[in-house]
Tab-separated table of C-alpha atoms in Angstrom:
chain	number	residue	atom	x	y	z
A	508	ASP	CA	-64.314	27.788	3.312
A	509	ALA	CA	-61.280	30.091	3.453
A	510	LYS	CA	-57.866	28.524	3.978
A	511	THR	CA	-55.720	29.230	6.996
A	512	THR	CA	-51.968	29.371	7.533
A	513	GLN	CA	-50.389	28.482	10.859
A	514	PRO	CA	-46.779	27.932	11.930
A	515	PRO	CA	-46.084	24.189	12.128
A	516	SER	CA	-44.707	24.299	15.653
A	517	MET	CA	-43.843	26.530	18.578
A	518	ASP	CA	-42.544	26.199	22.123
A	519	CYS	CA	-43.836	27.969	25.175
A	520	ALA	CA	-42.605	28.224	28.764
A	521	GLU	CA	-44.891	26.918	31.475
A	522	GLY	CA	-46.735	29.752	33.221
A	523	ARG	CA	-46.207	32.204	30.387
A	524	ALA	CA	-48.773	33.302	27.831
A	525	ALA	CA	-48.826	31.371	24.562
A	526	ASN	CA	-49.741	33.409	21.492
A	527	LEU	CA	-50.740	31.298	18.503
A	528	PRO	CA	-51.055	33.152	15.192
A	529	CYS	CA	-53.313	32.282	12.279
A	530	ASN	CA	-53.496	33.901	8.879
A	531	HIS	CA	-56.795	33.809	6.963
A	532	SER	CA	-56.379	36.553	4.380
A	533	THR	CA	-59.180	35.255	2.111
A	534	ILE	CA	-61.829	35.076	4.828
A	535	SER	CA	-65.348	36.061	3.796
A	536	GLY	CA	-67.600	38.419	5.715
A	537	ASN	CA	-69.823	35.648	7.049
A	538	GLU	CA	-67.047	33.228	8.049
A	539	TYR	CA	-66.212	32.678	11.682
A	540	VAL	CA	-62.778	31.867	13.096
A	541	TYR	CA	-62.753	28.663	15.152
A	542	TRP	CA	-59.998	27.177	17.279
A	543	TYR	CA	-59.758	23.538	18.285
A	544	ARG	CA	-56.973	21.592	19.894
A	545	GLN	CA	-56.028	17.935	19.906
A	546	ILE	CA	-54.111	16.542	22.813
A	547	HIS	CA	-52.146	13.425	21.920
A	548	SER	CA	-54.378	10.576	20.696
A	549	GLN	CA	-57.593	12.249	21.854
A	550	GLY	CA	-60.453	13.698	19.827
A	551	PRO	CA	-60.215	17.416	19.006
A	552	GLN	CA	-61.603	19.788	21.621
A	553	TYR	CA	-63.436	23.024	20.892
A	554	ILE	CA	-61.703	26.080	22.392
A	555	ILE	CA	-63.305	29.273	21.146
A	556	HIS	CA	-64.715	31.014	18.091
A	557	GLY	CA	-65.501	34.546	16.930
A	558	LEU	CA	-66.608	36.660	13.999
A	559	LYS	CA	-64.969	40.077	14.371
A	560	ASN	CA	-64.989	41.020	18.040
A	561	ASN	CA	-62.412	39.714	20.459
A	562	GLU	CA	-63.686	36.802	22.529
A	563	THR	CA	-62.682	35.335	25.885
A	564	ASN	CA	-63.749	32.249	27.775
A	565	GLU	CA	-62.349	30.130	30.572
A	566	MET	CA	-59.841	28.469	28.261
A	567	ALA	CA	-58.469	31.221	26.061
A	568	SER	CA	-58.825	34.587	24.361
A	569	LEU	CA	-59.256	35.177	20.649
A	570	ILE	CA	-57.991	38.398	19.103
A	571	ILE	CA	-59.142	39.097	15.526
A	572	THR	CA	-57.570	41.953	13.575
A	573	GLU	CA	-59.814	44.735	12.352
A	574	ASP	CA	-59.484	43.623	8.716
A	575	ARG	CA	-60.160	40.003	9.880
A	576	LYS	CA	-57.251	38.679	7.831
A	577	SER	CA	-55.502	37.222	10.845
A	578	SER	CA	-56.144	36.218	14.421
A	579	THR	CA	-54.288	35.158	17.551
A	580	LEU	CA	-55.291	32.572	20.115
A	581	ILE	CA	-53.944	33.418	23.552
A	582	LEU	CA	-53.520	30.849	26.313
A	583	PRO	CA	-52.941	33.201	29.250
A	584	HIS	CA	-50.955	30.907	31.553
A	585	ALA	CA	-49.778	27.850	29.668
A	586	THR	CA	-49.509	24.577	31.566
A	587	LEU	CA	-47.896	21.295	30.566
A	588	ARG	CA	-51.399	19.978	29.834
A	589	ASP	CA	-51.767	22.588	27.086
A	590	THR	CA	-49.223	20.695	24.974
A	591	ALA	CA	-51.271	19.814	21.885
A	592	VAL	CA	-51.866	20.519	18.203
A	593	TYR	CA	-53.945	23.675	17.764
A	594	TYR	CA	-56.143	24.077	14.698
A	595	CYS	CA	-57.405	27.381	13.332
A	596	ILE	CA	-60.422	26.914	11.046
A	597	VAL	CA	-62.644	29.413	9.276
A	598	ARG	CA	-66.142	28.490	8.187
A	599	VAL	CA	-69.633	29.809	7.813
A	600	GLU	CA	-71.630	29.204	10.992
A	601	ALA	CA	-74.539	27.322	9.511
A	602	ALA	CA	-76.344	24.116	10.224
A	603	GLY	CA	-74.308	21.041	9.331
A	604	ASN	CA	-71.367	22.947	7.935
A	605	LYS	CA	-68.305	20.780	7.923
A	606	LEU	CA	-65.000	21.467	9.663
A	607	THR	CA	-61.936	21.185	7.423
A	608	PHE	CA	-58.744	20.581	9.379
A	609	GLY	CA	-55.357	21.777	8.170
A	610	GLY	CA	-51.997	20.920	9.661
A	611	GLY	CA	-52.329	23.045	12.785
A	612	THR	CA	-49.587	24.270	15.138
A	613	ARG	CA	-47.882	21.760	17.381
A	614	VAL	CA	-47.395	23.553	20.715
A	615	LEU	CA	-44.940	22.192	23.250
A	616	VAL	CA	-45.141	23.694	26.726
A	617	LYS	CA	-41.828	23.297	28.530
A	618	PRO	CA	-41.231	23.420	32.279
B	1361	ASN	CA	-74.536	13.300	29.800
B	1362	ALA	CA	-71.948	11.104	28.046
B	1363	GLY	CA	-71.464	13.255	24.911
B	1364	VAL	CA	-70.192	11.213	21.945
B	1365	THR	CA	-69.442	7.551	22.602
B	1366	GLN	CA	-67.420	5.421	20.196
B	1367	THR	CA	-66.971	1.671	20.296
B	1368	PRO	CA	-64.745	-0.249	20.090
B	1369	LYS	CA	-61.666	1.715	21.202
B	1370	PHE	CA	-59.253	-0.650	19.485
B	1371	ARG	CA	-59.615	-3.276	16.756
B	1372	ILE	CA	-57.361	-5.386	14.576
B	1373	LEU	CA	-58.853	-6.630	11.309
B	1374	LYS	CA	-57.527	-8.962	8.668
B	1375	ILE	CA	-57.545	-7.847	5.046
B	1376	GLY	CA	-60.983	-8.451	3.530
B	1377	GLN	CA	-62.863	-8.600	6.820
B	1378	SER	CA	-65.700	-6.238	7.591
B	1379	MET	CA	-66.720	-4.346	10.703
B	1380	THR	CA	-68.929	-1.563	11.982
B	1381	LEU	CA	-67.635	1.299	14.071
B	1382	GLN	CA	-70.330	2.495	16.424
B	1383	CYS	CA	-71.023	6.110	17.342
B	1384	ALA	CA	-73.753	7.397	19.638
B	1385	GLN	CA	-74.510	10.863	21.012
B	1386	ASP	CA	-76.947	11.902	23.718
B	1387	MET	CA	-77.015	15.659	23.078
B	1388	ASN	CA	-79.868	15.569	20.542
B	1389	HIS	CA	-77.596	16.983	17.847
B	1390	ASN	CA	-78.889	16.688	14.313
B	1391	TYR	CA	-75.431	16.833	12.718
B	1392	MET	CA	-72.928	13.995	12.910
B	1393	TYR	CA	-69.606	13.310	11.207
B	1394	TRP	CA	-66.969	10.644	10.691
B	1395	TYR	CA	-63.302	11.615	10.340
B	1396	ARG	CA	-60.155	9.565	9.960
B	1397	GLN	CA	-56.688	10.597	11.060
B	1398	ASP	CA	-53.576	8.906	9.742
B	1399	PRO	CA	-50.373	9.106	11.828
B	1400	GLY	CA	-48.944	12.617	11.935
B	1401	MET	CA	-51.686	13.986	9.698
B	1402	GLY	CA	-54.783	16.131	10.108
B	1403	LEU	CA	-58.348	14.870	10.160
B	1404	LYS	CA	-60.141	14.045	6.927
B	1405	LEU	CA	-63.929	13.887	6.616
B	1406	ILE	CA	-65.336	10.527	5.496
B	1407	TYR	CA	-69.116	10.960	5.731
B	1408	TYR	CA	-71.536	13.263	7.465
B	1409	SER	CA	-75.232	13.487	8.249
B	1410	VAL	CA	-77.500	16.483	8.797
B	1411	GLY	CA	-80.322	14.431	10.282
B	1412	ALA	CA	-81.915	11.021	10.532
B	1413	GLY	CA	-82.211	9.420	7.100
B	1414	ILE	CA	-79.824	11.909	5.440
B	1415	THR	CA	-76.157	11.188	4.755
B	1416	ASP	CA	-73.555	12.578	2.369
B	1417	LYS	CA	-69.988	11.931	1.303
B	1418	GLY	CA	-67.031	13.819	2.633
B	1419	GLU	CA	-63.495	14.057	1.312
B	1420	VAL	CA	-62.502	10.359	1.559
B	1421	PRO	CA	-65.642	8.145	1.384
B	1422	ASN	CA	-64.304	5.241	-0.699
B	1423	GLY	CA	-64.388	1.922	1.144
B	1424	TYR	CA	-66.909	3.088	3.726
B	1425	ASN	CA	-70.665	3.224	4.183
B	1426	VAL	CA	-72.879	4.918	6.749
B	1427	SER	CA	-76.489	4.943	7.849
B	1428	ARG	CA	-78.482	7.249	10.105
B	1429	SER	CA	-81.725	5.622	11.189
B	1430	THR	CA	-81.964	7.576	14.456
B	1431	THR	CA	-80.777	10.967	15.692
B	1432	GLU	CA	-78.549	9.303	18.274
B	1433	ASP	CA	-76.612	6.756	16.208
B	1434	PHE	CA	-74.297	7.073	13.207
B	1435	PRO	CA	-72.451	3.800	12.496
B	1436	LEU	CA	-69.591	3.558	9.985
B	1437	ARG	CA	-69.262	0.337	8.012
B	1438	LEU	CA	-66.075	-1.067	6.448
B	1439	GLU	CA	-66.976	-3.846	4.029
B	1440	LEU	CA	-63.629	-5.129	2.744
B	1441	ALA	CA	-60.874	-3.922	5.031
B	1442	ALA	CA	-57.614	-2.848	3.377
B	1443	PRO	CA	-54.261	-1.845	4.954
B	1444	SER	CA	-54.862	1.721	3.718
B	1445	GLN	CA	-57.756	1.926	6.176
B	1446	THR	CA	-55.433	1.593	9.139
B	1447	SER	CA	-56.137	4.821	10.986
B	1448	VAL	CA	-57.775	6.440	13.970
B	1449	TYR	CA	-61.457	7.135	13.406
B	1450	PHE	CA	-63.251	9.969	15.153
B	1451	CYS	CA	-66.964	10.537	15.296
B	1452	ALA	CA	-68.366	13.981	16.096
B	1453	SER	CA	-71.673	15.731	16.497
B	1454	SER	CA	-72.444	19.410	16.395
B	1455	SER	CA	-74.834	22.193	17.121
B	1456	ILE	CA	-74.576	25.735	15.802
B	1457	ALA	CA	-74.075	27.310	19.188
B	1458	LEU	CA	-71.608	24.918	20.774
B	1459	GLY	CA	-69.380	23.717	17.965
B	1460	TYR	CA	-68.301	20.147	17.506
B	1461	THR	CA	-68.036	17.470	20.188
B	1462	PHE	CA	-65.708	14.603	19.305
B	1463	GLY	CA	-65.585	11.072	20.588
B	1464	SER	CA	-62.410	9.505	21.949
B	1465	GLY	CA	-61.693	7.595	18.746
B	1466	THR	CA	-61.378	4.031	17.443
B	1467	ARG	CA	-57.884	2.832	16.606
B	1468	LEU	CA	-58.098	0.383	13.709
B	1469	THR	CA	-55.267	-1.721	12.331
B	1470	VAL	CA	-55.726	-3.805	9.179
B	1471	VAL	CA	-53.161	-6.569	8.706
């Protein structure tokens, strides 16, 4: 699976949009971009994933650049409960394929 | 629909003791995984299974064993506990369409 690069930490103001970048310059054509988050001491939680088109769900939006070498997770209106470590992972979407977690971005939402 | 259930939530073991961490899922997922997370670090894959009767090693399998006799259950066995196995253990299951679902974790301390 391709490696990803994320900033180690970032702060965000409550109520504002949080834009989390991820670089995956060696991504292959059949690898998806996944985002998970881990709120303190809990198991990771799936947020969103995409291949090349932008995706949106009730939690977030995922913007993937045209060359697919980077992406941005957008939390449209950050709340204090969004404080967590966010993981960007790229992998082939196939049965049983394993998730490999990097260091992630530690996001602190401030009032 | 309980998702992924892990027991116990907390455990203290003495060096050399053994124990089994239980994991059960009720989503009929074929794929199940065990991860460990040391303080301040990312998750590392211990073992995984792509179906009943099939298991394989992950990144850090030494000191652990698993079995998968049913689709629902995927227990993790520690035979001779060592201080290096002090960690938080997460079990997960997955489907292609919905990503991974993680349990709430087992916090293990070996003294």
